[in-house]
mmCIF file of the C-alpha atoms, coordinates in Angstrom:
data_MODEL
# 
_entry.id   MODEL 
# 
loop_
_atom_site.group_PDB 
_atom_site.id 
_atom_site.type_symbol 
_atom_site.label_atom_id 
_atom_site.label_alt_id 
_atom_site.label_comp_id 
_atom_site.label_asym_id 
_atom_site.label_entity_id 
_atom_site.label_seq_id 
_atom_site.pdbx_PDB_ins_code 
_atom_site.Cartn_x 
_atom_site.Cartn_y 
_atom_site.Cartn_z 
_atom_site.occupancy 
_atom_site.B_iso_or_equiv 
_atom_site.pdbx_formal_charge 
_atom_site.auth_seq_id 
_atom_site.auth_comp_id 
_atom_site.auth_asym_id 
_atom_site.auth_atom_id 
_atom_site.pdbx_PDB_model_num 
ATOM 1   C CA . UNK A 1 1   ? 14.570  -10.692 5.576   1.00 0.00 ? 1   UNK A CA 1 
ATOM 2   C CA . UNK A 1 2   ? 12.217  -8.326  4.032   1.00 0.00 ? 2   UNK A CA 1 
ATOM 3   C CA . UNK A 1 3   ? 9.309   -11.422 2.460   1.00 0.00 ? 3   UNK A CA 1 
ATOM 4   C CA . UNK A 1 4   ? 9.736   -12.862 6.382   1.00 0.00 ? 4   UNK A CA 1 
ATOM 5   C CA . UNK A 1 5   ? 9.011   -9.654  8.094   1.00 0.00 ? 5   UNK A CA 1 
ATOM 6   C CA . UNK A 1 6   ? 5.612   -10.041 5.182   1.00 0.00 ? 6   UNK A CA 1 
ATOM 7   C CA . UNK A 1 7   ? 4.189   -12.974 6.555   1.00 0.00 ? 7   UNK A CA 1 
ATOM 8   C CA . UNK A 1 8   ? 5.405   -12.105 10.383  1.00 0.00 ? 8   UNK A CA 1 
ATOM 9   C CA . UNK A 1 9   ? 3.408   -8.605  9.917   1.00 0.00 ? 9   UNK A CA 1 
ATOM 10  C CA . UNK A 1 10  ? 0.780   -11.607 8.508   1.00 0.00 ? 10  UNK A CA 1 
ATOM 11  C CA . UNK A 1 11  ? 0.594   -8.774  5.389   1.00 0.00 ? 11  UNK A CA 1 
ATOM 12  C CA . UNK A 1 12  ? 1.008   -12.630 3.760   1.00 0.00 ? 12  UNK A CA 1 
ATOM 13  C CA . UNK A 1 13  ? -1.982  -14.201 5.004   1.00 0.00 ? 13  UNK A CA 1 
ATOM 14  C CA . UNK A 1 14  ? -4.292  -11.550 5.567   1.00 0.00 ? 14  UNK A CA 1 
ATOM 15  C CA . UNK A 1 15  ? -3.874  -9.427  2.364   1.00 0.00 ? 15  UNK A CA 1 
ATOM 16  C CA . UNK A 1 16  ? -1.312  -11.680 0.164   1.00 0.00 ? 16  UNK A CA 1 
ATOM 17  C CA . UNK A 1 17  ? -0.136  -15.247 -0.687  1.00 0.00 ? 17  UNK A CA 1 
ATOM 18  C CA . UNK A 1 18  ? 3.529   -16.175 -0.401  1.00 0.00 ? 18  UNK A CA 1 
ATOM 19  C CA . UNK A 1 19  ? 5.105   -14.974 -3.447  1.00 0.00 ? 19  UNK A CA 1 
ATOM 20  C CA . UNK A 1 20  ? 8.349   -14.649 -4.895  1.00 0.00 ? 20  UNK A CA 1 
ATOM 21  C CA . UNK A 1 21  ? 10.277  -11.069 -4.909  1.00 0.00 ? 21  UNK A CA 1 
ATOM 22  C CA . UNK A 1 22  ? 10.867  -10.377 -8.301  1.00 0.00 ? 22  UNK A CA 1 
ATOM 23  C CA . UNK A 1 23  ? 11.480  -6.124  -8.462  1.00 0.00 ? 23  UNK A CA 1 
ATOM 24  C CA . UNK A 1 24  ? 12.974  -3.919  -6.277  1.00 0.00 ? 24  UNK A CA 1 
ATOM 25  C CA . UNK A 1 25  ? 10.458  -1.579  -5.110  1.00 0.00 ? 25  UNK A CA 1 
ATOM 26  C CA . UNK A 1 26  ? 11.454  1.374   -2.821  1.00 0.00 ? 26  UNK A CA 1 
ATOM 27  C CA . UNK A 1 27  ? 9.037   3.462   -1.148  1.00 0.00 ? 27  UNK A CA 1 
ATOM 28  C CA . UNK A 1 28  ? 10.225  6.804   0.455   1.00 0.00 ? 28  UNK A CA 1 
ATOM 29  C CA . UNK A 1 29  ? 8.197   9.076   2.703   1.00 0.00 ? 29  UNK A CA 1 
ATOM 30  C CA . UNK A 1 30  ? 10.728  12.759  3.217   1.00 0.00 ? 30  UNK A CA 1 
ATOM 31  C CA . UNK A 1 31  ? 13.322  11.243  1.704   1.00 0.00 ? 31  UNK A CA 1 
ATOM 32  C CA . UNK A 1 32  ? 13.411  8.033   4.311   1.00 0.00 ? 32  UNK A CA 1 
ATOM 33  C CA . UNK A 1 33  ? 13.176  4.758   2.580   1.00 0.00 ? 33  UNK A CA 1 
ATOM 34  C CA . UNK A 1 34  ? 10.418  2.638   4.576   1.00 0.00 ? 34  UNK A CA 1 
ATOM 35  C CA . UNK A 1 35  ? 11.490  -0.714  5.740   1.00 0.00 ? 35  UNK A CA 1 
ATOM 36  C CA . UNK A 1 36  ? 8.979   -3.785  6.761   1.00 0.00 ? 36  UNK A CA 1 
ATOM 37  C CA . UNK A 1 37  ? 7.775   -2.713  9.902   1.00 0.00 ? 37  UNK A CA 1 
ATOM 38  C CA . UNK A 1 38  ? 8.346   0.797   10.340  1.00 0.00 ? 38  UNK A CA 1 
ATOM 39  C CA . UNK A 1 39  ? 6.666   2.906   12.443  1.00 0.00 ? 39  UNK A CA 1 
ATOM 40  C CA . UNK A 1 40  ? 4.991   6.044   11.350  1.00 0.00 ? 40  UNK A CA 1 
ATOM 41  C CA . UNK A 1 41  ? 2.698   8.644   12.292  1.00 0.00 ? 41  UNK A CA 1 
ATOM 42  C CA . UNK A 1 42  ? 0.198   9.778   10.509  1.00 0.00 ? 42  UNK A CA 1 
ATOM 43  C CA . UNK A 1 43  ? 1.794   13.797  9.772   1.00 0.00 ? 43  UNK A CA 1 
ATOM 44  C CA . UNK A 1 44  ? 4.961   11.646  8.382   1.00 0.00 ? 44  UNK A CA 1 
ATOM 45  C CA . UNK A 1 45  ? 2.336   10.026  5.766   1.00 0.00 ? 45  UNK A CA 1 
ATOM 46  C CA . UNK A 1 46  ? 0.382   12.722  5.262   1.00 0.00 ? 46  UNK A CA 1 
ATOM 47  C CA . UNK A 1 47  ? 1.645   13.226  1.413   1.00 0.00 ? 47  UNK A CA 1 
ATOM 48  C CA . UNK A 1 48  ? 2.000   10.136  -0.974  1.00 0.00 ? 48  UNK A CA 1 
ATOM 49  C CA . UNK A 1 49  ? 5.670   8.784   -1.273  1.00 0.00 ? 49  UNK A CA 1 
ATOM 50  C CA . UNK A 1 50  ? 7.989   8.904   -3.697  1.00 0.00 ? 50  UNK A CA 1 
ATOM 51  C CA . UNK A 1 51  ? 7.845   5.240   -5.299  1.00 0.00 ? 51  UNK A CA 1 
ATOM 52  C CA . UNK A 1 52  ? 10.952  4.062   -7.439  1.00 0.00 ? 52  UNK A CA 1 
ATOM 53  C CA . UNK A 1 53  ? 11.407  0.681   -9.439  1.00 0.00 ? 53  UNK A CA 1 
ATOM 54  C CA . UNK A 1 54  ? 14.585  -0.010  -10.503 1.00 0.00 ? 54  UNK A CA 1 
ATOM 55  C CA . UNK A 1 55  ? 15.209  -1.657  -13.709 1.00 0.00 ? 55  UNK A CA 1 
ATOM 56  C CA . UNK A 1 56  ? 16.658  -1.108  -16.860 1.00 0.00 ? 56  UNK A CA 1 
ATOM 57  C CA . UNK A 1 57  ? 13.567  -1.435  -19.500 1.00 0.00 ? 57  UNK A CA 1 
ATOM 58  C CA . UNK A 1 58  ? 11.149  1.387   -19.632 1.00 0.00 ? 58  UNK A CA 1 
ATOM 59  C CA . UNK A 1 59  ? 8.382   -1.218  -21.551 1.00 0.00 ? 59  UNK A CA 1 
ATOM 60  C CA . UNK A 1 60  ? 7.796   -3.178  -18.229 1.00 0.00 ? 60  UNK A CA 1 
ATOM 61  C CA . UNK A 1 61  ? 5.025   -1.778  -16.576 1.00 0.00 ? 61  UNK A CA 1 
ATOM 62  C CA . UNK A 1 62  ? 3.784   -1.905  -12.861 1.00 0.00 ? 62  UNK A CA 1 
ATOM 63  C CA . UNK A 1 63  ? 1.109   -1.748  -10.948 1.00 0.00 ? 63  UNK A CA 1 
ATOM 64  C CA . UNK A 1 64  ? 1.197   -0.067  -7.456  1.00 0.00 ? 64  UNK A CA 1 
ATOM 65  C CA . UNK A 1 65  ? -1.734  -0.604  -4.898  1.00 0.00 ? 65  UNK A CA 1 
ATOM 66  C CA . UNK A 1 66  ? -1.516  0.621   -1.234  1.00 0.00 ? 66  UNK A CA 1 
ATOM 67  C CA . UNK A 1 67  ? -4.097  -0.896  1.199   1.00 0.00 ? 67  UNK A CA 1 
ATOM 68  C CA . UNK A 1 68  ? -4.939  -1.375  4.738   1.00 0.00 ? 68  UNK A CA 1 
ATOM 69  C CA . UNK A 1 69  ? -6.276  -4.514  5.861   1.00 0.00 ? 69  UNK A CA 1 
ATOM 70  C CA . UNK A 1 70  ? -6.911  -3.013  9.581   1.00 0.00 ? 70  UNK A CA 1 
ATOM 71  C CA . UNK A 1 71  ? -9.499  -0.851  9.000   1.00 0.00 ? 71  UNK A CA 1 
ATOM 72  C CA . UNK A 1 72  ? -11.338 0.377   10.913  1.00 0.00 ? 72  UNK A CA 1 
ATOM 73  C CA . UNK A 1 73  ? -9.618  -0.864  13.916  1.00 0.00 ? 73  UNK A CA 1 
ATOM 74  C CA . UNK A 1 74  ? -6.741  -4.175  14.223  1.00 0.00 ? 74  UNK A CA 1 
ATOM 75  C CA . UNK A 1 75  ? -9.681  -5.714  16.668  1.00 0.00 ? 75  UNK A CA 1 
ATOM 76  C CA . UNK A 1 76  ? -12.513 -5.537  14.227  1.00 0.00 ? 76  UNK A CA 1 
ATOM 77  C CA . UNK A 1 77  ? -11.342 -5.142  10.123  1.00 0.00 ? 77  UNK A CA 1 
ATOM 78  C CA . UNK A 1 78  ? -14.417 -4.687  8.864   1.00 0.00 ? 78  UNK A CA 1 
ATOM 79  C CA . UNK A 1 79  ? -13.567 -3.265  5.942   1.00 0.00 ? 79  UNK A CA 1 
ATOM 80  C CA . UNK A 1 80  ? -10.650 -4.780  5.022   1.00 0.00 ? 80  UNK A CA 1 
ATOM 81  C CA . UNK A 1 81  ? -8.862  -4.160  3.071   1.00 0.00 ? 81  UNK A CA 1 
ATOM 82  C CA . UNK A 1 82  ? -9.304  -0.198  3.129   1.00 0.00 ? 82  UNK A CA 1 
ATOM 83  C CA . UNK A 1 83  ? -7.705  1.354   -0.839  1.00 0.00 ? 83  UNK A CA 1 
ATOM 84  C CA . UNK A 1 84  ? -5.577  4.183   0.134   1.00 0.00 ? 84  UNK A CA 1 
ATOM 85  C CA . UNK A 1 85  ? -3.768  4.382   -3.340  1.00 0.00 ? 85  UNK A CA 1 
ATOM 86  C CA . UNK A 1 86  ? -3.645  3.130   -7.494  1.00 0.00 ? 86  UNK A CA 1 
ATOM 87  C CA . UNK A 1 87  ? -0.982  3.503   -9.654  1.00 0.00 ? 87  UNK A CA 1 
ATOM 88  C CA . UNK A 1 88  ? -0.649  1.922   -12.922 1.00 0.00 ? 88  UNK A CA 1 
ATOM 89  C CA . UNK A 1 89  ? 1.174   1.300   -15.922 1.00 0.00 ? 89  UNK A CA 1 
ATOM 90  C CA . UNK A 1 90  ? 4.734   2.702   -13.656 1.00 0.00 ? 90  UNK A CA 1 
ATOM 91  C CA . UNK A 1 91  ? 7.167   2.045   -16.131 1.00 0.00 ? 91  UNK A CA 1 
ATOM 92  C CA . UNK A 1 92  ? 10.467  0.390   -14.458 1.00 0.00 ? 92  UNK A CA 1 
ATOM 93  C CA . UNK A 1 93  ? 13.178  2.397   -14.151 1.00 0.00 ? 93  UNK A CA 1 
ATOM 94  C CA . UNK A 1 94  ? 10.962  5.398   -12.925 1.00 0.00 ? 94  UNK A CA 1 
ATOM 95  C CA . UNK A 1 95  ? 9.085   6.557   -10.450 1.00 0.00 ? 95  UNK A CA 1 
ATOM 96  C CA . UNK A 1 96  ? 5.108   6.278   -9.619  1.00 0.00 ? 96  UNK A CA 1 
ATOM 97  C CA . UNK A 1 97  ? 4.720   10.041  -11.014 1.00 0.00 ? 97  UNK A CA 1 
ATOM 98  C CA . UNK A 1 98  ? 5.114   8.179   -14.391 1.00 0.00 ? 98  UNK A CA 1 
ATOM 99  C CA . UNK A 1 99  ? 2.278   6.073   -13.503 1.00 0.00 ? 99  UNK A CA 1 
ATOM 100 C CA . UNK A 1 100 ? -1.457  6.453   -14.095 1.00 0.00 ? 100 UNK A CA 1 
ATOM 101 C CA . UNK A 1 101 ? -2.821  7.326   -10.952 1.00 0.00 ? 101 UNK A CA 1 
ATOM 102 C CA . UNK A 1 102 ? -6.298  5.157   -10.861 1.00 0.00 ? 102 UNK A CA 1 
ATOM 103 C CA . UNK A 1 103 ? -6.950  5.998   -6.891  1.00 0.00 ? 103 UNK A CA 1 
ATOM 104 C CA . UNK A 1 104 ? -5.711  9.294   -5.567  1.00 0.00 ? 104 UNK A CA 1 
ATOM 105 C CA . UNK A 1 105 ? -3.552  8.810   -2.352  1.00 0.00 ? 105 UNK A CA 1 
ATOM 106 C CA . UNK A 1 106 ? -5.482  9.110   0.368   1.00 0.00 ? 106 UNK A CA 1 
ATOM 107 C CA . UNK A 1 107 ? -2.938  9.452   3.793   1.00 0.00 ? 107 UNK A CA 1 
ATOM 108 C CA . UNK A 1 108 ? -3.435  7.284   6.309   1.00 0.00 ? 108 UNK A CA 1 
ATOM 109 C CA . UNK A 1 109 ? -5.924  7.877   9.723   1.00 0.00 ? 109 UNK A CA 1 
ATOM 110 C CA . UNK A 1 110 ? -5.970  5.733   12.015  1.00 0.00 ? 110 UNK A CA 1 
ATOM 111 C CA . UNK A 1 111 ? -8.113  5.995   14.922  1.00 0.00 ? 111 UNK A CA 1 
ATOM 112 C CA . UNK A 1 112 ? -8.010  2.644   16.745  1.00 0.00 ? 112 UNK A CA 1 
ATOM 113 C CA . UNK A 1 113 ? -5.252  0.653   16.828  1.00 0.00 ? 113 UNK A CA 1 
ATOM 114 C CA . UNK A 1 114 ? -1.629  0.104   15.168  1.00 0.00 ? 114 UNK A CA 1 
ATOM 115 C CA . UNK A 1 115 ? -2.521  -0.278  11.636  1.00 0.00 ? 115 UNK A CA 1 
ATOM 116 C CA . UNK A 1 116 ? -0.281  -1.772  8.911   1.00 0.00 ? 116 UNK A CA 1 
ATOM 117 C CA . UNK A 1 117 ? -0.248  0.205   5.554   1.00 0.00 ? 117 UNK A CA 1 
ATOM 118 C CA . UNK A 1 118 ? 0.690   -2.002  2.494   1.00 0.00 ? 118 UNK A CA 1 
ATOM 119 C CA . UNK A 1 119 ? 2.161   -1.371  -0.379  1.00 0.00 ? 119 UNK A CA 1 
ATOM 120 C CA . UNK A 1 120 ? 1.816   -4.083  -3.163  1.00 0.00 ? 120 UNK A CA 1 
ATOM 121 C CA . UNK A 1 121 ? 3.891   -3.792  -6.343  1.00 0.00 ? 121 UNK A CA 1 
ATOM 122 C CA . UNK A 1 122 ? 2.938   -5.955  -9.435  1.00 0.00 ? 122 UNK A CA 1 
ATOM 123 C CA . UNK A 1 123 ? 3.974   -6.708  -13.287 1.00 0.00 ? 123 UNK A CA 1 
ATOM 124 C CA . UNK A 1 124 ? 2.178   -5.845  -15.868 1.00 0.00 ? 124 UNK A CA 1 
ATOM 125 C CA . UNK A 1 125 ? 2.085   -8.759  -19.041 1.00 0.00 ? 125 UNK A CA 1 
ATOM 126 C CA . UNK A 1 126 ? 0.057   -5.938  -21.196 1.00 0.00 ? 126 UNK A CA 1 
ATOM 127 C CA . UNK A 1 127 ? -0.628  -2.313  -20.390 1.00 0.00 ? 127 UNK A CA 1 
ATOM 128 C CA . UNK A 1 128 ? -4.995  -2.215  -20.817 1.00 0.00 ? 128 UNK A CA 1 
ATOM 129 C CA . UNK A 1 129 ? -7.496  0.148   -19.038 1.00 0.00 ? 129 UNK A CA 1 
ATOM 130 C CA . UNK A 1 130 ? -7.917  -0.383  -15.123 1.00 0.00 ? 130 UNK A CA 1 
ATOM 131 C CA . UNK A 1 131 ? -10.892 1.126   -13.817 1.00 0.00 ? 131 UNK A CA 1 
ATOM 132 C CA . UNK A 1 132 ? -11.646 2.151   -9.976  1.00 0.00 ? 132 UNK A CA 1 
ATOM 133 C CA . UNK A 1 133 ? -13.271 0.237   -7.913  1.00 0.00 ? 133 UNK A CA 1 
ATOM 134 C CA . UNK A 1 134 ? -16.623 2.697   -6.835  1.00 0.00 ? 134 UNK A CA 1 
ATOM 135 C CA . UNK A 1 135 ? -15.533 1.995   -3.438  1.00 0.00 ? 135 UNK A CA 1 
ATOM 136 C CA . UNK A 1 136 ? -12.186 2.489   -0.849  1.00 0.00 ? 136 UNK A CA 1 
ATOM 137 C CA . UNK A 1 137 ? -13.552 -0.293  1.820   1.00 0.00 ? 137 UNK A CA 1 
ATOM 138 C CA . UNK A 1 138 ? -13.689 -3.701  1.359   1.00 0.00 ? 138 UNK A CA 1 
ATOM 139 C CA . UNK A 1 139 ? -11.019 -3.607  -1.785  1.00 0.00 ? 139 UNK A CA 1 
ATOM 140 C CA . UNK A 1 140 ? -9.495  -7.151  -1.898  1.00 0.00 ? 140 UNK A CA 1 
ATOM 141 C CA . UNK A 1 141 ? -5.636  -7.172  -3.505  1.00 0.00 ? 141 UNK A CA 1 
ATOM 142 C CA . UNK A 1 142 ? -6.235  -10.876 -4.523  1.00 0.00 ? 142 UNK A CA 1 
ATOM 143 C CA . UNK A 1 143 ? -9.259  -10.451 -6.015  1.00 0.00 ? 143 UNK A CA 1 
ATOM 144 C CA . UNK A 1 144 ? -7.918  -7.254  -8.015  1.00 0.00 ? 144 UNK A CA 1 
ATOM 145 C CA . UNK A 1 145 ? -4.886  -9.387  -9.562  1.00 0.00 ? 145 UNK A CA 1 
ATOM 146 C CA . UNK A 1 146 ? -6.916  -12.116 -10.243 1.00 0.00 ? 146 UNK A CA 1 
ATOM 147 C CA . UNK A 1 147 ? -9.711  -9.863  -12.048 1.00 0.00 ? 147 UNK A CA 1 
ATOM 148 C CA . UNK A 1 148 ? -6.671  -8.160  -14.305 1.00 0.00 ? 148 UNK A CA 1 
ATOM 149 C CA . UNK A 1 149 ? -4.926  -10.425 -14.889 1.00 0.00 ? 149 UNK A CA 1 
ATOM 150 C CA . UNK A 1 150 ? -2.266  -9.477  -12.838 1.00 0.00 ? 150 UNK A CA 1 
ATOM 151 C CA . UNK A 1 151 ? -0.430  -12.584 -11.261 1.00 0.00 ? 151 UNK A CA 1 
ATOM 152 C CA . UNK A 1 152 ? 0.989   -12.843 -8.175  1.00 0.00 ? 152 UNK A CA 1 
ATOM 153 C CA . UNK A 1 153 ? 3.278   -9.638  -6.908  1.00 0.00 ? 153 UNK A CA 1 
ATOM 154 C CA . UNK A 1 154 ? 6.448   -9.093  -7.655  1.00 0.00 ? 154 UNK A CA 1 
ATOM 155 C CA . UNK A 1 155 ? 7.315   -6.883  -4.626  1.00 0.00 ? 155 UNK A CA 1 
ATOM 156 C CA . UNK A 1 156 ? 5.718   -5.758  -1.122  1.00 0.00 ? 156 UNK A CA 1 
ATOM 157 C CA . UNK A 1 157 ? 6.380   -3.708  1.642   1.00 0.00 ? 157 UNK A CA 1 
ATOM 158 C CA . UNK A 1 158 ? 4.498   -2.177  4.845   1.00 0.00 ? 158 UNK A CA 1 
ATOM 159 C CA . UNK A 1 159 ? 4.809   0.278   7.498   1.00 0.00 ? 159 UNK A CA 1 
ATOM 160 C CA . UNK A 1 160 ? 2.720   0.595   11.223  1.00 0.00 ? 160 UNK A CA 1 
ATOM 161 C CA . UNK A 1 161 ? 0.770   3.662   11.738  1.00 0.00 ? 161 UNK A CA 1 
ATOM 162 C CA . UNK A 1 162 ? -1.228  4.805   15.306  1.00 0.00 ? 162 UNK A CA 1 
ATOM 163 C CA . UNK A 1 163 ? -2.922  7.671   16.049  1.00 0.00 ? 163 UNK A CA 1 
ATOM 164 C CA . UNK A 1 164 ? -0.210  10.431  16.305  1.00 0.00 ? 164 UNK A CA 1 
ATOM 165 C CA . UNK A 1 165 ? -0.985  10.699  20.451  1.00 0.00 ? 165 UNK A CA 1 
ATOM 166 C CA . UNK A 1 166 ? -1.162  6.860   20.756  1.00 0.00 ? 166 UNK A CA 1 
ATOM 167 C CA . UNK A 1 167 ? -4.115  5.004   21.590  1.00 0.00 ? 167 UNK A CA 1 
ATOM 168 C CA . UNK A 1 168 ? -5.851  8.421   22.758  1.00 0.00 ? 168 UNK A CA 1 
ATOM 169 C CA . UNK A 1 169 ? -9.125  8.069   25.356  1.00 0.00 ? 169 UNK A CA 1 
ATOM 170 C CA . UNK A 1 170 ? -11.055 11.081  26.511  1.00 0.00 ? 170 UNK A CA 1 
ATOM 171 C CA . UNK A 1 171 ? -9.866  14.172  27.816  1.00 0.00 ? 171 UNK A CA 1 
ATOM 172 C CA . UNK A 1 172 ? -11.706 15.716  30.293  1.00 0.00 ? 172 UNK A CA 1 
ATOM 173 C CA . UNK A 1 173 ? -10.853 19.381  30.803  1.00 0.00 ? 173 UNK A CA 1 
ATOM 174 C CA . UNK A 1 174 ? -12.007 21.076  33.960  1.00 0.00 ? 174 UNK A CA 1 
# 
């Protein structure tokens, strides 16, 4: 279910290609694990998630990127994909806190638009330096693997987010 709710989201297509699941990533926001799809506001994202990959061998390493390819606004992406978040060198069987954060989370803001928030997990073959892009907009996921070294992902999952009153408009007060 979860890598067809991907490309029906079109988080395959627009940020990844098809890919094989290979880890079990889960992704909690207060204590809630996020399923494909969710919807969120933007005070239930406000802090970064807990982020656990099971396993069994501490010397496999991940890294975590969290994007969103609507920014600023579903109509007009511009700066797709937006970086909201880098983790790397997670080992399995932890928890993102293990990690080396690259990219401080950044919570997510819509103001135009559902938004989908992404969360891409891959494997590491060798744990080396990753350095941070100078920018947040215009961060491409392929592009990133392919420039590490990083292979296709091994896991993926995304969540909606809207303004927390909707689509908003003015409010005239008299």
């Amino acid at each position: 279910m979860s890598r067809e709710a991907l490309a029906i989201g079109h988080v395959v297509g627009d940020i990844l290609d098809p890919f094989v699941k290979a880890a079990s990533l889960k992704v909690m926001y207060n204590g809630k694990e996020l399923t494909n799809g969710s919807e969120l506001k933007p005070s239930q994202v406000a802090t970064e998630p807990r982020i656990d990959i099971a396993g069994r061998d501490m010397r496999n390493l991940y890294t975590l990127v969290m994007v969103d390819p609507d920014s600023p606004s579903p109509s007009n992406p511009t700066k797709r994909e937006y970086l909201h978040w880098l983790v790397t060198d997670i080992p399995e069987s932890t928890n993102a806190s293990y990690g080396n954060e690259v990219v401080s989370y950044e919570s997510p803001k819509p103001t135009a638009g559902i938004h989908r928030f992404a969360f891409v997990l891959f494997r590491q073959s060798v744990r080396q330096t990753i350095y941070a892009p100078g920018w947040r907009p215009n961060f491409n996921t392929r592009d990133f693997s392919a420039l590490y070294g990083l292979g296709p992902p091994v896991a993926a999952v995304f969540f909606n987010c809207q303004r927390e009153n909707g689509c908003g408009g003015r409010r005239y007060i008299r």
